[in-house]
mmCIF file of C-alpha atoms and ligand atoms in Angstrom:
data_model
loop_
_atom_site.group_PDB
_atom_site.id
_atom_site.type_symbol
_atom_site.label_atom_id
_atom_site.label_comp_id
_atom_site.label_asym_id
_atom_site.label_seq_id
_atom_site.Cartn_x
_atom_site.Cartn_y
_atom_site.Cartn_z
ATOM 1 C CA MET X 1403 -12.285 4.032 22.512
ATOM 2 C CA ASN X 1404 -14.836 3.537 19.761
ATOM 3 C CA HIS X 1405 -13.439 1.058 17.189
ATOM 4 C CA THR X 1406 -14.009 1.885 13.554
ATOM 5 C CA SER X 1407 -15.256 -0.938 11.332
ATOM 6 C CA ILE X 1408 -12.558 -1.847 8.797
ATOM 7 C CA PRO X 1409 -13.028 -4.534 6.141
ATOM 8 C CA GLU X 1410 -10.895 -7.670 6.437
ATOM 9 C CA THR X 1411 -8.880 -7.501 3.224
ATOM 10 C CA LEU X 1412 -7.354 -10.966 3.519
ATOM 11 C CA ARG X 1413 -7.687 -14.030 5.711
ATOM 12 C CA PHE X 1414 -6.060 -17.471 5.645
ATOM 13 C CA GLU X 1415 -8.503 -20.158 6.679
ATOM 14 C CA SER X 1416 -8.867 -23.919 6.076
ATOM 15 C CA GLY X 1417 -5.945 -23.982 3.651
ATOM 16 C CA GLN X 1418 -7.278 -21.123 1.518
ATOM 17 C CA LEU X 1419 -6.426 -17.455 1.133
ATOM 18 C CA LEU X 1420 -9.672 -15.446 1.164
ATOM 19 C CA LEU X 1421 -9.456 -12.029 -0.468
ATOM 20 C CA ILE X 1422 -11.976 -9.238 -0.848
ATOM 21 C CA ASP X 1423 -12.097 -8.948 -4.640
ATOM 22 C CA GLN X 1424 -11.098 -5.292 -4.991
ATOM 23 C CA THR X 1425 -11.773 -5.276 -8.727
ATOM 24 C CA ARG X 1426 -15.515 -5.526 -7.890
ATOM 25 C CA LEU X 1427 -15.771 -2.736 -5.296
ATOM 26 C CA PRO X 1428 -17.790 -0.666 -4.623
ATOM 27 C CA ASP X 1429 -20.490 -2.397 -6.647
ATOM 28 C CA GLU X 1430 -20.234 -5.780 -4.951
ATOM 29 C CA VAL X 1431 -18.431 -7.058 -1.883
ATOM 30 C CA LEU X 1432 -17.295 -10.477 -3.074
ATOM 31 C CA HIS X 1433 -14.590 -12.775 -1.761
ATOM 32 C CA LEU X 1434 -12.190 -14.765 -3.873
ATOM 33 C CA ALA X 1435 -10.826 -17.998 -2.405
ATOM 34 C CA CYS X 1436 -7.318 -18.924 -3.585
ATOM 35 C CA SER X 1437 -6.128 -22.464 -3.027
ATOM 36 C CA SER X 1438 -3.085 -22.509 -5.323
ATOM 37 C CA VAL X 1439 0.052 -20.469 -5.938
ATOM 38 C CA ASP X 1440 -1.188 -19.702 -9.472
ATOM 39 C CA GLN X 1441 -4.417 -18.222 -8.131
ATOM 40 C CA VAL X 1442 -2.539 -15.977 -5.689
ATOM 41 C CA HIS X 1443 -0.175 -14.837 -8.465
ATOM 42 C CA ASP X 1444 -3.163 -14.039 -10.666
ATOM 43 C CA ALA X 1445 -4.976 -12.211 -7.829
ATOM 44 C CA ILE X 1446 -1.934 -9.979 -7.208
ATOM 45 C CA SER X 1447 -1.374 -9.299 -10.947
ATOM 46 C CA ARG X 1448 -5.052 -8.445 -11.550
ATOM 47 C CA LEU X 1449 -5.239 -6.214 -8.442
ATOM 48 C CA VAL X 1450 -7.843 -8.381 -6.706
ATOM 49 C CA VAL X 1451 -5.487 -7.727 -3.803
ATOM 50 C CA ARG X 1452 -3.324 -4.628 -4.116
ATOM 51 C CA GLY X 1453 -1.487 -2.035 -2.042
ATOM 52 C CA ALA X 1454 2.114 -2.692 -1.027
ATOM 53 C CA PRO X 1455 1.664 -4.298 2.439
ATOM 54 C CA ALA X 1456 -1.342 -6.418 1.361
ATOM 55 C CA ILE X 1457 0.593 -7.758 -1.640
ATOM 56 C CA GLY X 1458 3.407 -8.860 0.695
ATOM 57 C CA ILE X 1459 1.024 -10.646 3.079
ATOM 58 C CA ALA X 1460 -0.851 -12.340 0.215
ATOM 59 C CA ALA X 1461 2.424 -13.581 -1.297
ATOM 60 C CA ALA X 1462 3.589 -14.966 2.063
ATOM 61 C CA TYR X 1463 0.370 -16.998 2.374
ATOM 62 C CA GLY X 1464 0.647 -17.892 -1.322
ATOM 63 C CA VAL X 1465 3.961 -19.658 -0.673
ATOM 64 C CA CYS X 1466 2.154 -21.924 1.833
ATOM 65 C CA LEU X 1467 -0.133 -23.130 -0.988
ATOM 66 C CA ALA X 1468 2.721 -24.752 -2.947
ATOM 67 C CA GLU X 1469 1.325 -28.041 -4.182
ATOM 68 C CA SER X 1470 3.628 -30.846 -3.111
ATOM 69 C CA GLY X 1471 4.792 -29.039 0.031
ATOM 70 C CA SER X 1472 8.417 -29.935 -0.729
ATOM 71 C CA ARG X 1473 11.320 -27.496 -0.249
ATOM 72 C CA LYS X 1474 11.714 -27.333 -4.025
ATOM 73 C CA SER X 1475 8.060 -26.458 -4.585
ATOM 74 C CA TYR X 1476 8.129 -23.739 -1.886
ATOM 75 C CA ILE X 1477 11.204 -22.159 -3.498
ATOM 76 C CA ALA X 1478 9.548 -22.362 -6.944
ATOM 77 C CA ALA X 1479 6.434 -20.687 -5.473
ATOM 78 C CA MET X 1480 8.568 -17.853 -4.059
ATOM 79 C CA ASP X 1481 10.311 -17.302 -7.402
ATOM 80 C CA PHE X 1482 7.008 -17.307 -9.263
ATOM 81 C CA LEU X 1483 5.170 -14.990 -6.843
ATOM 82 C CA ALA X 1484 8.080 -12.536 -7.117
ATOM 83 C CA THR X 1485 7.086 -12.012 -10.782
ATOM 84 C CA SER X 1486 3.504 -10.938 -9.963
ATOM 85 C CA ARG X 1487 4.221 -7.172 -9.675
ATOM 86 C CA PRO X 1488 7.545 -5.292 -9.792
ATOM 87 C CA THR X 1489 7.290 -2.019 -7.845
ATOM 88 C CA ALA X 1490 6.076 -2.613 -4.273
ATOM 89 C CA VAL X 1491 9.129 -3.785 -2.357
ATOM 90 C CA ASN X 1492 6.942 -5.318 0.390
ATOM 91 C CA LEU X 1493 6.365 -8.258 -1.974
ATOM 92 C CA PHE X 1494 10.097 -9.040 -2.127
ATOM 93 C CA TRP X 1495 10.557 -8.254 1.578
ATOM 94 C CA ALA X 1496 7.870 -10.788 2.563
ATOM 95 C CA LEU X 1497 9.188 -13.420 0.156
ATOM 96 C CA ARG X 1498 12.711 -12.929 1.524
ATOM 97 C CA ARG X 1499 11.391 -13.543 5.043
ATOM 98 C CA MET X 1500 9.684 -16.724 3.870
ATOM 99 C CA ARG X 1501 12.878 -17.902 2.137
ATOM 100 C CA GLU X 1502 15.040 -17.205 5.205
ATOM 101 C CA THR X 1503 12.517 -19.085 7.363
ATOM 102 C CA LEU X 1504 12.661 -22.066 5.008
ATOM 103 C CA LEU X 1505 16.456 -22.057 5.030
ATOM 104 C CA ARG X 1506 16.542 -21.927 8.840
ATOM 105 C CA CYS X 1507 14.146 -24.868 9.219
ATOM 106 C CA GLU X 1508 16.055 -28.147 9.335
ATOM 107 C CA SER X 1509 13.104 -30.531 9.533
ATOM 108 C CA ASP X 1510 11.053 -31.256 6.398
ATOM 109 C CA PHE X 1511 8.187 -32.497 8.611
ATOM 110 C CA GLU X 1512 7.899 -29.123 10.330
ATOM 111 C CA LEU X 1513 8.354 -26.999 7.206
ATOM 112 C CA ALA X 1514 4.668 -26.441 6.398
ATOM 113 C CA ASP X 1515 3.889 -25.323 9.980
ATOM 114 C CA VAL X 1516 6.964 -23.131 10.192
ATOM 115 C CA LEU X 1517 6.083 -21.367 6.923
ATOM 116 C CA ILE X 1518 2.442 -20.746 7.813
ATOM 117 C CA ASN X 1519 3.546 -19.400 11.200
ATOM 118 C CA GLU X 1520 5.900 -16.970 9.467
ATOM 119 C CA ALA X 1521 3.126 -15.823 7.099
ATOM 120 C CA ARG X 1522 0.840 -15.298 10.110
ATOM 121 C CA ALA X 1523 3.612 -13.350 11.867
ATOM 122 C CA ILE X 1524 3.973 -11.048 8.823
ATOM 123 C CA HIS X 1525 0.191 -10.553 8.903
ATOM 124 C CA ASP X 1526 0.103 -9.844 12.680
ATOM 125 C CA GLU X 1527 3.018 -7.415 12.479
ATOM 126 C CA ASP X 1528 1.180 -5.560 9.723
ATOM 127 C CA ARG X 1529 -1.791 -4.983 12.058
ATOM 128 C CA GLU X 1530 0.556 -3.554 14.703
ATOM 129 C CA MET X 1531 2.278 -1.439 12.078
ATOM 130 C CA CYS X 1532 -1.062 0.071 10.979
ATOM 131 C CA ARG X 1533 -1.948 0.896 14.584
ATOM 132 C CA ASP X 1534 1.431 2.542 15.256
ATOM 133 C CA ILE X 1535 1.405 4.570 12.025
ATOM 134 C CA GLY X 1536 -2.109 5.677 13.012
ATOM 135 C CA LEU X 1537 -0.891 6.940 16.378
ATOM 136 C CA GLU X 1538 2.234 8.621 14.954
ATOM 137 C CA GLY X 1539 0.280 10.158 12.083
ATOM 138 C CA ALA X 1540 -2.601 11.385 14.261
ATOM 139 C CA ALA X 1541 -0.086 13.463 16.240
ATOM 140 C CA VAL X 1542 1.290 14.897 12.980
ATOM 141 C CA LEU X 1543 -2.173 15.757 11.583
ATOM 142 C CA LYS X 1544 -3.712 16.903 14.864
ATOM 143 C CA ASN X 1545 -4.375 20.438 13.587
ATOM 144 C CA CYS X 1546 -5.759 19.346 10.197
ATOM 145 C CA LYS X 1547 -9.422 19.130 9.286
ATOM 146 C CA ARG X 1548 -9.292 18.682 5.495
ATOM 147 C CA VAL X 1549 -6.843 16.103 4.219
ATOM 148 C CA LEU X 1550 -6.262 15.044 0.624
ATOM 149 C CA THR X 1551 -5.111 11.561 -0.375
ATOM 150 C CA HIS X 1552 -4.312 9.766 -3.619
ATOM 151 C CA CYS X 1553 -5.020 6.135 -4.558
ATOM 152 C CA ASN X 1554 -5.869 3.798 -1.662
ATOM 153 C CA ALA X 1555 -3.476 3.345 1.233
ATOM 154 C CA GLY X 1556 -6.171 2.239 3.656
ATOM 155 C CA GLY X 1557 -7.435 -0.976 5.181
ATOM 156 C CA LEU X 1558 -7.875 -2.462 1.720
ATOM 157 C CA ALA X 1559 -4.152 -1.999 1.028
ATOM 158 C CA THR X 1560 -3.039 -3.602 4.300
ATOM 159 C CA SER X 1561 -4.386 -6.005 6.883
ATOM 160 C CA MET X 1562 -6.186 -3.406 8.979
ATOM 161 C CA ARG X 1563 -6.424 0.363 8.858
ATOM 162 C CA GLY X 1564 -3.809 1.192 6.275
ATOM 163 C CA THR X 1565 -0.896 3.598 6.244
ATOM 164 C CA ALA X 1566 -2.071 6.963 4.867
ATOM 165 C CA LEU X 1567 -5.617 6.372 6.158
ATOM 166 C CA ALA X 1568 -4.536 5.029 9.571
ATOM 167 C CA PRO X 1569 -4.072 8.522 11.084
ATOM 168 C CA ILE X 1570 -7.495 9.504 9.694
ATOM 169 C CA TYR X 1571 -9.163 6.488 11.382
ATOM 170 C CA GLN X 1572 -7.279 7.307 14.592
ATOM 171 C CA LEU X 1573 -8.363 10.968 14.560
ATOM 172 C CA HIS X 1574 -11.948 9.905 13.830
ATOM 173 C CA GLU X 1575 -11.857 7.528 16.816
ATOM 174 C CA ASN X 1576 -10.505 10.391 18.926
ATOM 175 C CA ARG X 1577 -13.633 12.345 17.881
ATOM 176 C CA HIS X 1578 -11.535 14.883 15.987
ATOM 177 C CA SER X 1579 -13.600 16.214 13.112
ATOM 178 C CA ILE X 1580 -11.833 15.278 9.890
ATOM 179 C CA GLU X 1581 -12.822 15.265 6.249
ATOM 180 C CA VAL X 1582 -11.037 13.508 3.384
ATOM 181 C CA PHE X 1583 -10.684 14.525 -0.256
ATOM 182 C CA ALA X 1584 -9.907 11.436 -2.343
ATOM 183 C CA ASP X 1585 -8.394 11.795 -5.816
ATOM 184 C CA GLU X 1586 -10.270 9.380 -8.069
ATOM 185 C CA THR X 1587 -6.845 8.022 -9.224
ATOM 186 C CA ARG X 1588 -6.861 7.228 -12.917
ATOM 187 C CA PRO X 1589 -6.893 4.800 -14.566
ATOM 188 C CA LEU X 1590 -8.171 2.140 -12.124
ATOM 189 C CA LEU X 1591 -9.941 4.516 -9.722
ATOM 190 C CA GLN X 1592 -8.580 3.164 -6.441
ATOM 191 C CA GLY X 1593 -9.433 6.522 -4.816
ATOM 192 C CA ALA X 1594 -13.023 6.688 -6.059
ATOM 193 C CA ARG X 1595 -13.805 2.983 -5.753
ATOM 194 C CA LEU X 1596 -11.779 1.914 -2.713
ATOM 195 C CA THR X 1597 -10.800 4.883 -0.520
ATOM 196 C CA ALA X 1598 -14.262 6.431 -0.778
ATOM 197 C CA TRP X 1599 -15.860 3.031 -0.065
ATOM 198 C CA GLU X 1600 -13.879 2.144 3.015
ATOM 199 C CA LEU X 1601 -14.088 5.635 4.535
ATOM 200 C CA SER X 1602 -17.844 5.684 3.913
ATOM 201 C CA GLN X 1603 -18.169 2.293 5.635
ATOM 202 C CA ALA X 1604 -16.439 3.836 8.649
ATOM 203 C CA GLY X 1605 -18.663 6.933 8.627
ATOM 204 C CA ILE X 1606 -15.837 9.339 7.729
ATOM 205 C CA PRO X 1607 -16.857 12.174 5.384
ATOM 206 C CA VAL X 1608 -15.171 11.792 1.999
ATOM 207 C CA THR X 1609 -15.391 13.767 -1.234
ATOM 208 C CA VAL X 1610 -14.106 12.281 -4.496
ATOM 209 C CA LEU X 1611 -12.197 14.592 -6.858
ATOM 210 C CA THR X 1612 -10.959 14.036 -10.376
ATOM 211 C CA ASP X 1613 -7.163 13.907 -10.368
ATOM 212 C CA SER X 1614 -6.832 17.365 -11.906
ATOM 213 C CA MET X 1615 -8.863 19.214 -9.235
ATOM 214 C CA SER X 1616 -6.415 19.255 -6.350
ATOM 215 C CA GLY X 1617 -4.519 22.381 -7.504
ATOM 216 C CA SER X 1618 -7.681 24.489 -7.471
ATOM 217 C CA LEU X 1619 -8.609 23.255 -4.005
ATOM 218 C CA MET X 1620 -5.136 24.026 -2.653
ATOM 219 C CA ARG X 1621 -5.237 27.466 -4.258
ATOM 220 C CA GLY X 1622 -8.565 28.087 -2.540
ATOM 221 C CA GLY X 1623 -7.054 27.169 0.865
ATOM 222 C CA GLN X 1624 -9.318 24.104 1.145
ATOM 223 C CA ILE X 1625 -6.632 21.501 1.922
ATOM 224 C CA ASP X 1626 -4.667 21.451 5.205
ATOM 225 C CA ALA X 1627 -2.376 18.522 4.344
ATOM 226 C CA VAL X 1628 -1.760 15.778 1.792
ATOM 227 C CA ILE X 1629 -1.029 12.237 2.953
ATOM 228 C CA VAL X 1630 -0.238 9.304 0.655
ATOM 229 C CA GLY X 1631 1.179 5.780 0.933
ATOM 230 C CA ALA X 1632 4.281 4.366 -0.750
ATOM 231 C CA ASP X 1633 5.277 1.315 -2.762
ATOM 232 C CA ARG X 1634 9.033 1.698 -2.362
ATOM 233 C CA ILE X 1635 11.256 4.273 -0.670
ATOM 234 C CA ALA X 1636 14.848 4.569 -1.868
ATOM 235 C CA ASN X 1637 17.742 5.253 0.507
ATOM 236 C CA ASN X 1638 17.706 9.018 -0.170
ATOM 237 C CA GLY X 1639 13.982 9.242 0.697
ATOM 238 C CA ASP X 1640 12.605 9.362 -2.875
ATOM 239 C CA VAL X 1641 9.183 7.676 -2.872
ATOM 240 C CA ALA X 1642 7.464 5.577 -5.547
ATOM 241 C CA ASN X 1643 3.684 5.664 -5.213
ATOM 242 C CA LYS X 1644 0.642 5.574 -7.501
ATOM 243 C CA ILE X 1645 0.988 7.596 -10.713
ATOM 244 C CA GLY X 1646 -0.106 11.167 -10.013
ATOM 245 C CA THR X 1647 1.583 11.416 -6.608
ATOM 246 C CA TYR X 1648 4.557 13.362 -7.971
ATOM 247 C CA PRO X 1649 2.501 16.201 -9.543
ATOM 248 C CA LEU X 1650 0.481 16.353 -6.311
ATOM 249 C CA SER X 1651 3.703 16.911 -4.334
ATOM 250 C CA ILE X 1652 4.669 19.794 -6.642
ATOM 251 C CA LEU X 1653 1.237 21.397 -6.199
ATOM 252 C CA ALA X 1654 1.489 20.993 -2.417
ATOM 253 C CA ASP X 1655 4.963 22.559 -2.389
ATOM 254 C CA TYR X 1656 3.795 25.512 -4.518
ATOM 255 C CA HIS X 1657 0.822 26.140 -2.223
ATOM 256 C CA ASN X 1658 2.710 25.543 1.050
ATOM 257 C CA VAL X 1659 0.541 22.556 1.939
ATOM 258 C CA PRO X 1660 2.444 19.905 3.984
ATOM 259 C CA PHE X 1661 2.961 16.679 2.042
ATOM 260 C CA TYR X 1662 3.299 13.478 4.111
ATOM 261 C CA VAL X 1663 4.061 9.903 3.144
ATOM 262 C CA ALA X 1664 2.928 7.145 5.530
ATOM 263 C CA ALA X 1665 4.646 3.787 5.109
ATOM 264 C CA PRO X 1666 6.008 0.891 7.150
ATOM 265 C CA THR X 1667 9.748 0.345 7.282
ATOM 266 C CA SER X 1668 9.165 -2.797 5.159
ATOM 267 C CA THR X 1669 8.590 -0.341 2.267
ATOM 268 C CA PHE X 1670 12.154 1.007 2.619
ATOM 269 C CA ASP X 1671 14.684 -0.227 0.098
ATOM 270 C CA PRO X 1672 18.019 1.095 1.411
ATOM 271 C CA GLU X 1673 19.836 -0.825 -1.340
ATOM 272 C CA LEU X 1674 18.548 1.625 -3.956
ATOM 273 C CA PRO X 1675 20.478 4.922 -3.827
ATOM 274 C CA ASN X 1676 17.615 7.012 -5.237
ATOM 275 C CA GLY X 1677 14.210 6.885 -6.928
ATOM 276 C CA ASP X 1678 15.629 6.544 -10.444
ATOM 277 C CA ALA X 1679 16.546 2.950 -9.572
ATOM 278 C CA ILE X 1680 12.971 1.968 -8.604
ATOM 279 C CA PRO X 1681 11.368 -0.359 -11.208
ATOM 280 C CA ILE X 1682 8.108 1.153 -12.415
ATOM 281 C CA GLU X 1683 5.361 -1.231 -13.519
ATOM 282 C CA GLU X 1684 3.900 -0.617 -16.977
ATOM 283 C CA ARG X 1685 0.343 -1.972 -17.114
ATOM 284 C CA ALA X 1686 -1.957 -2.990 -19.945
ATOM 285 C CA ARG X 1687 -3.107 -0.561 -22.626
ATOM 286 C CA SER X 1688 -6.697 -1.688 -22.098
ATOM 287 C CA GLU X 1689 -6.808 -0.073 -18.630
ATOM 288 C CA ILE X 1690 -6.703 3.297 -20.405
ATOM 289 C CA SER X 1691 -8.107 2.554 -23.850
ATOM 290 C CA HIS X 1692 -11.367 1.044 -22.584
ATOM 291 C CA ALA X 1693 -14.030 1.910 -20.019
ATOM 292 C CA GLY X 1694 -15.700 -1.437 -19.463
ATOM 293 C CA ASN X 1695 -16.311 -2.700 -22.999
ATOM 294 C CA ARG X 1696 -16.340 0.730 -24.574
ATOM 295 C CA LEU X 1697 -13.404 1.976 -26.638
ATOM 296 C CA MET X 1698 -12.089 5.327 -25.328
ATOM 297 C CA VAL X 1699 -8.885 5.715 -27.377
ATOM 298 C CA PRO X 1700 -8.592 5.238 -31.144
ATOM 299 C CA GLN X 1701 -6.741 2.061 -32.087
ATOM 300 C CA GLU X 1702 -4.053 4.113 -33.929
ATOM 301 C CA ALA X 1703 -3.051 6.104 -30.826
ATOM 302 C CA ARG X 1704 -0.311 4.910 -28.531
ATOM 303 C CA VAL X 1705 -1.015 4.738 -24.801
ATOM 304 C CA MET X 1706 1.336 5.024 -21.822
ATOM 305 C CA ASN X 1707 0.312 3.353 -18.583
ATOM 306 C CA PRO X 1708 3.009 3.495 -15.883
ATOM 307 C CA ALA X 1709 1.333 2.508 -12.602
ATOM 308 C CA PHE X 1710 3.661 4.554 -10.369
ATOM 309 C CA ASP X 1711 5.796 7.687 -10.311
ATOM 310 C CA VAL X 1712 8.604 8.899 -8.080
ATOM 311 C CA THR X 1713 8.341 11.877 -5.725
ATOM 312 C CA PRO X 1714 11.726 13.376 -4.819
ATOM 313 C CA ALA X 1715 12.555 13.452 -1.095
ATOM 314 C CA LYS X 1716 12.920 17.227 -1.114
ATOM 315 C CA LEU X 1717 9.174 17.647 -1.778
ATOM 316 C CA ILE X 1718 8.210 15.474 1.222
ATOM 317 C CA THR X 1719 7.505 17.147 4.579
ATOM 318 C CA GLY X 1720 7.834 13.895 6.529
ATOM 319 C CA ILE X 1721 7.664 10.106 6.262
ATOM 320 C CA ILE X 1722 5.424 8.632 8.965
ATOM 321 C CA THR X 1723 6.528 5.107 9.897
ATOM 322 C CA GLU X 1724 5.587 2.695 12.676
ATOM 323 C CA LYS X 1725 8.862 3.603 14.385
ATOM 324 C CA GLY X 1726 8.507 7.368 14.246
ATOM 325 C CA VAL X 1727 8.456 10.263 11.786
ATOM 326 C CA LEU X 1728 11.365 11.061 9.487
ATOM 327 C CA GLN X 1729 11.234 14.832 9.073
ATOM 328 C CA SER X 1730 12.414 16.822 6.080
ATOM 329 C CA PRO X 1731 15.182 17.109 4.967
ATOM 330 C CA ILE X 1732 15.322 13.354 4.438
ATOM 331 C CA THR X 1733 18.772 12.426 3.188
ATOM 332 C CA SER X 1734 19.348 8.797 4.075
ATOM 333 C CA ILE X 1735 16.684 6.321 5.140
ATOM 334 C CA GLN X 1736 19.360 4.047 6.566
ATOM 335 C CA SER X 1737 20.845 6.586 8.973
ATOM 336 C CA ASP X 1738 17.552 8.447 9.647
ATOM 337 C CA PHE X 1739 15.875 5.145 10.462
ATOM 338 C CA LEU X 1740 18.686 4.137 12.831
ATOM 339 C CA SER X 1741 18.508 7.505 14.583
ATOM 340 C CA VAL X 1742 14.719 7.120 15.032
ATOM 341 C CA LYS X 1743 15.318 3.743 16.689
ATOM 342 C CA SER X 1744 17.948 5.090 19.063
ATOM 343 C CA GLU X 1745 15.795 8.121 20.025
ATOM 344 C CA LYS X 1746 13.005 5.713 20.995
ATOM 345 C CA THR X 1747 15.204 3.451 23.111
ATOM 346 C CA ASP X 1748 17.032 6.312 24.922
HETATM 347 O O1 LIG J 1375 -1.586 -0.338 -7.982
HETATM 348 P P1 LIG J 1375 -1.946 -0.365 -6.531
HETATM 349 O O2 LIG J 1375 -3.400 -0.172 -6.279
HETATM 350 O O3 LIG J 1375 -1.370 -1.570 -5.819
HETATM 351 O O4 LIG J 1375 -1.195 0.906 -5.931
HETATM 352 C C1 LIG J 1375 -1.245 1.130 -4.549
HETATM 353 C C2 LIG J 1375 -0.571 2.363 -4.108
HETATM 354 O O5 LIG J 1375 0.030 3.077 -4.872
HETATM 355 C C3 LIG J 1375 -0.597 2.627 -2.630
HETATM 356 O O6 LIG J 1375 -0.575 4.001 -2.391
HETATM 357 C C4 LIG J 1375 0.638 1.997 -1.974
HETATM 358 O O7 LIG J 1375 0.766 0.657 -2.324
HETATM 359 C C5 LIG J 1375 0.606 2.114 -0.500
HETATM 360 S S1 LIG J 1375 -0.562 1.039 0.246
HETATM 361 C C6 LIG J 1375 -0.483 1.214 1.929
#
């Protein structure tokens, strides 16, 4: 099998977390080295590293950078990193794993090694998850040639080939001809800057659209399926993802285009009954009011900048996970997920 080149989003080496600085793409491919908890917190908040699984991995490594290396400082690092962004549940999932690992470890001498091993395990599992979602999703999209995606749920949002883009990479490796339409994804342009960049690096044809174009393309029969990632999935299957995902799901439903979500089970939050309970991050006014240094919105006007919206489960054709595909109608992640596991072990 021909292996597609995928950028290494994050790497922990010589006591530093090295991140591709995603705020600089596609102009420059620069790395940022973080050697303190504060730097990792800042990198997550500023979207140097972003995308739900990548945020979780970065935070897990971030804990290992706690200055004195004492139990107290590791716990303080976990509490602080948990304030870096509110919506992607993978952040809290990874920090919970780190906390449970700390609590299980009885020896203070071994603590640093035990924590770095857990962070590496989270990172390794993410690579496997990307591969498995790729295989599951490639089977789902096997008859599709033109796929639309929103934001970036690719290698840059994970440790390897992403969630929503993993099936695309897999199909490309299988020599299936596939073309991607990437919504530019206002206001920070993760689709135009990041999805288009990483797919181009891999030699996969990609066309960037403004966010308002997708309806016309669907109406013209130019889109075979939509596939997006997720930041948090509530127990009833409602999905929080980048702002603009919800209207896309309505357009897909209206035009009978299948609408898939690809996400690892670490993005499930079975404690939340439905999407209304998902905390939605509100980001800075300046992300909308300015383009670079140029003012785009008069000072007197108010601006709204929620980073995510919620797509109701009933508009989702299927959720592609590393453990299998949850097909519509999705009613309870908890029980659907358990039934997927038992099907696989039967
Ligand atoms: O604000 P971002 O860039 O972190 O938003 C990312 C998304 O919305 C992704 O679609 C989601 O995290 C899934 S990443 C596999």
